[in-house]
Amino acid sequence: RSVIDEVAGYCAASKRSIFCWAMGITHHEHGVGNVQMIANLAIATGQLGRPGCGLLPLRGHSNVQGQRTVGVGEKSAHMPADKLKELFGGREIDAVINAAGVLGVTGTIYSVPHESAQEILDVNVVGIHNVLSSVVPGMVERNRGHIVNIGSLAGPYPSAGQPMYSASKAAVHNMSANLRMELFGTDVKVTEIRPGRVRTGMHAEMFEGSHERANEILYDPYECLNAEDIANAIDYVLSTPPHVCVAQIEVVPTHQVVGGTKMHQRETAK
């Protein structure tokens, strides 16, 4: 009891906490409940959606990178979609936020290695399909629910250096539009949120995992979005009344724009 009270004191006093867990928390009959309680504690203390806090399953955790039971893995053969349906198909899930994202290595569409391209598609596209296949039928049956797919500004627009990521987010854009069309006549909502540059650390993938380089080149010189900004957008679309559906929304830094054309000059003008 004294240990529990001590930890509770730390949580109550902390302004920023990261909740970590590994296999010891999940590998028994109450594993799911344990993770739910950890997540509830983080939510109750305001430790989600802000810089320097959140949930952190450690590497090797069976539900993240081990047995791939959340439907995301580095190979499509490792994604047990049937297991997902078994775990979540019968639950009354009211909201799903699909935020899977792998950026991949930098290159051109014809130079990105096949393994990187496959991983991007497996996580960013097939992973979302696995989740939708598991939860949407129940939403349709109950005639309520809200699916929020996190796309990207790179979806509808070309992304120099990250062509397969851009292609995967274009797929998310079209999946969201198709899903909304397919759910016409039901009260199930579909929203696609397309963020601009968000300071999440994801861009370190472009620099062989170097967060220092990502900070130096892509984050520190600019006023980027934070995860909290996207969390606020999600909160907004989920809080709209039943007759309102925010189908698409772009959330970008004030000083980030997309547009313009380029013309190649074969010879220098005289």
XYZ file of C-alpha atoms in Angstrom:
270
model
C 0.000 0.000 0.000
C 2.812 2.380 0.895
C 4.427 1.861 -2.530
C 1.111 2.577 -4.273
C 0.656 5.768 -2.248
C 4.209 6.828 -3.068
C 3.672 6.350 -6.827
C 0.325 8.166 -6.605
C 2.123 11.095 -5.001
C 4.641 11.210 -7.833
C 1.846 11.173 -10.432
C -0.118 13.906 -8.700
C 2.904 16.183 -8.390
C 4.374 15.566 -11.834
C 3.775 18.087 -14.604
C 5.168 15.718 -17.256
C 5.210 11.940 -16.943
C 5.967 9.127 -19.359
C 4.289 5.830 -18.490
C 6.480 2.895 -19.569
C 5.727 -0.809 -19.476
C 7.041 -4.054 -20.909
C 6.102 -7.717 -21.026
C 5.729 -8.118 -17.270
C 2.650 -5.891 -17.377
C 0.916 -7.702 -20.221
C 1.900 -11.368 -20.146
C -0.875 -12.706 -17.927
C -4.661 -12.857 -17.841
C -5.072 -9.254 -16.657
C -2.609 -7.784 -19.185
C -5.182 -5.834 -21.189
C -6.746 -4.451 -18.028
C -3.347 -3.336 -16.766
C -2.644 -1.341 -19.915
C -6.138 0.150 -19.791
C -5.555 1.312 -16.230
C -2.194 2.835 -17.154
C -3.825 4.689 -20.048
C -6.691 5.847 -17.814
C -4.194 7.144 -15.262
C -2.349 9.077 -17.973
C -5.617 10.575 -19.211
C -6.835 11.435 -15.712
C -3.609 13.280 -14.878
C -3.427 15.121 -18.215
C -0.321 13.258 -19.365
C -1.334 12.637 -22.981
C -1.014 14.839 -26.055
C 1.618 17.172 -24.601
C 5.392 17.363 -25.158
C 7.385 15.345 -22.660
C 4.634 13.012 -21.561
C 2.622 10.046 -22.812
C 2.587 6.259 -23.075
C 5.712 4.263 -23.942
C 5.492 0.487 -24.497
C 9.108 -0.678 -24.439
C 10.721 -2.549 -27.327
C 9.907 -6.236 -27.345
C 6.432 -5.659 -25.930
C 4.251 -8.379 -27.402
C 1.482 -6.027 -28.469
C 3.791 -3.639 -30.304
C 6.754 -5.358 -31.902
C 6.714 -8.952 -30.713
C 3.663 -10.929 -31.830
C 2.193 -7.898 -33.681
C -1.218 -8.404 -32.132
C -2.271 -4.816 -32.789
C -2.160 -5.462 -36.532
C 1.053 -3.562 -37.245
C 4.332 -5.221 -38.118
C 7.205 -5.072 -40.526
C 5.697 -7.819 -42.733
C 2.083 -8.242 -43.736
C 2.315 -11.963 -42.945
C 2.935 -11.030 -39.294
C -0.291 -9.055 -38.974
C -2.918 -11.348 -37.424
C -6.049 -9.599 -38.681
C -8.186 -12.485 -37.439
C -6.740 -11.993 -33.962
C -7.687 -8.331 -34.080
C -11.268 -9.231 -34.945
C -11.295 -11.744 -32.114
C -10.027 -9.163 -29.620
C -12.048 -6.124 -30.693
C -14.819 -7.279 -33.008
C -17.290 -7.888 -30.197
C -16.515 -4.745 -28.209
C -18.651 -1.616 -28.254
C -16.012 0.767 -29.563
C -17.292 4.302 -30.123
C -14.155 5.959 -31.501
C -11.045 4.784 -33.315
C -8.013 6.965 -34.030
C -5.770 5.412 -36.675
C -2.404 7.094 -36.225
C -0.019 4.501 -37.688
C 2.972 6.138 -39.310
C 6.299 5.010 -40.751
C 8.254 7.600 -42.722
C 10.913 5.372 -44.237
C 14.260 6.222 -45.737
C 14.851 9.270 -47.901
C 15.061 8.701 -51.651
C 13.215 8.756 -54.943
C 10.302 6.527 -55.836
C 12.654 4.418 -57.961
C 15.524 4.244 -55.443
C 13.767 3.509 -52.136
C 14.619 -0.097 -51.177
C 11.792 -2.604 -51.549
C 11.947 -3.514 -47.857
C 11.390 0.112 -46.828
C 8.543 0.564 -49.305
C 6.860 -2.627 -48.100
C 7.158 -1.625 -44.438
C 5.588 1.767 -45.144
C 2.621 0.214 -46.934
C 2.195 -2.547 -44.348
C 2.082 -0.147 -41.416
C 0.473 2.963 -42.908
C -2.120 1.262 -45.106
C -2.617 -2.426 -44.257
C -2.459 -1.713 -40.519
C -5.356 0.736 -40.842
C -7.301 -1.733 -42.980
C -6.858 -4.403 -40.297
C -8.261 -2.083 -37.628
C -11.180 -0.935 -39.767
C -12.066 -4.515 -40.642
C -12.238 -5.324 -36.947
C -14.282 -2.429 -35.574
C -16.387 -0.882 -38.355
C -18.880 -3.787 -38.678
C -19.789 -3.367 -34.999
C -20.195 0.384 -35.430
C -22.517 -0.182 -38.378
C -24.540 -2.711 -36.406
C -24.935 -0.276 -33.481
C -25.364 2.678 -35.882
C -22.886 4.852 -34.029
C -19.157 5.491 -33.952
C -16.428 7.782 -35.215
C -13.313 6.817 -37.182
C -10.473 9.340 -37.253
C -7.697 8.572 -39.728
C -4.480 10.551 -39.375
C -3.316 11.295 -42.897
C -0.720 13.868 -43.835
C -0.197 17.026 -45.826
C 2.015 14.724 -47.918
C -1.073 12.756 -48.982
C -2.703 15.055 -51.530
C 0.580 16.802 -52.392
C 3.938 15.410 -53.619
C 6.610 14.951 -50.975
C 10.181 15.343 -52.175
C 12.389 12.686 -50.634
C 9.542 10.650 -49.101
C 7.599 9.317 -52.111
C 6.355 6.073 -50.558
C 5.218 7.830 -47.393
C 3.357 10.309 -49.588
C 1.799 7.430 -51.549
C 0.710 5.695 -48.343
C -0.930 8.841 -46.995
C -2.646 9.363 -50.348
C -4.078 5.896 -49.800
C -5.280 6.930 -46.332
C -6.952 9.972 -47.911
C -8.822 7.828 -50.403
C -9.611 5.106 -47.863
C -11.224 7.745 -45.657
C -13.279 9.165 -48.534
C -14.361 5.698 -49.655
C -15.258 4.650 -46.131
C -17.419 7.718 -45.638
C -19.204 6.974 -48.900
C -19.705 3.340 -47.886
C -21.155 4.382 -44.520
C -23.689 6.722 -46.138
C -27.059 6.221 -44.471
C -25.565 5.325 -41.092
C -24.673 7.599 -38.163
C -21.035 6.470 -38.234
C -18.682 9.392 -38.876
C -15.350 9.387 -40.702
C -12.746 12.135 -40.375
C -9.363 12.481 -42.030
C -6.914 14.802 -40.282
C -3.940 15.900 -42.376
C -1.193 17.452 -40.227
C 1.690 19.482 -41.522
C 5.076 19.227 -39.859
C 4.679 18.002 -36.284
C 7.567 17.775 -33.859
C 7.154 14.130 -32.882
C 10.657 12.811 -33.573
C 9.345 10.758 -36.494
C 11.569 12.648 -38.925
C 14.658 11.088 -37.357
C 13.996 8.183 -39.746
C 15.248 10.486 -42.525
C 18.617 10.760 -40.769
C 19.283 7.131 -39.849
C 17.553 7.572 -36.508
C 19.422 10.712 -35.476
C 17.095 12.944 -33.460
C 19.870 15.524 -33.196
C 19.945 15.925 -36.978
C 16.171 16.041 -37.191
C 16.084 18.761 -34.535
C 18.861 20.732 -36.223
C 17.479 20.605 -39.761
C 13.710 20.175 -39.535
C 12.505 21.246 -36.096
C 14.593 23.883 -34.326
C 14.706 26.458 -37.190
C 10.902 26.419 -37.550
C 7.703 26.836 -35.566
C 6.396 23.290 -35.936
C 3.205 21.820 -34.566
C 3.310 19.750 -31.381
C 1.444 16.526 -30.692
C -0.895 18.513 -28.447
C -2.062 20.534 -31.458
C -3.172 17.370 -33.240
C -4.739 16.004 -30.060
C -6.777 19.223 -29.819
C -7.949 18.771 -33.410
C -9.002 15.193 -32.662
C -10.826 16.356 -29.548
C -12.665 18.966 -31.618
C -13.890 16.596 -34.329
C -14.961 14.008 -31.741
C -16.927 16.637 -29.801
C -19.114 17.791 -32.691
C -22.866 17.093 -32.403
C -24.355 14.036 -34.141
C -25.509 15.988 -37.201
C -22.025 17.442 -37.838
C -19.145 15.497 -39.419
C -15.811 17.172 -40.043
C -14.902 15.017 -43.019
C -11.449 16.491 -43.664
C -9.250 18.960 -41.836
C -5.698 20.192 -42.462
C -3.749 21.350 -39.417
C -0.516 23.091 -40.366
C 1.940 25.540 -38.838
C 1.053 29.149 -39.628
C 4.280 29.500 -41.576
C 4.001 26.305 -43.627
C 2.383 26.517 -47.050
C 2.081 24.233 -50.060
C 1.925 25.454 -53.624
C 3.741 26.976 -56.537
C 5.357 25.441 -59.589
C 8.910 25.031 -60.805
C 10.222 25.447 -64.349
C 13.503 23.910 -65.460
C 15.705 26.221 -67.503
C 17.823 24.327 -70.030
C 20.021 27.304 -70.734
C 20.811 30.351 -68.658
C 18.794 33.351 -69.854
C 20.825 36.103 -71.432
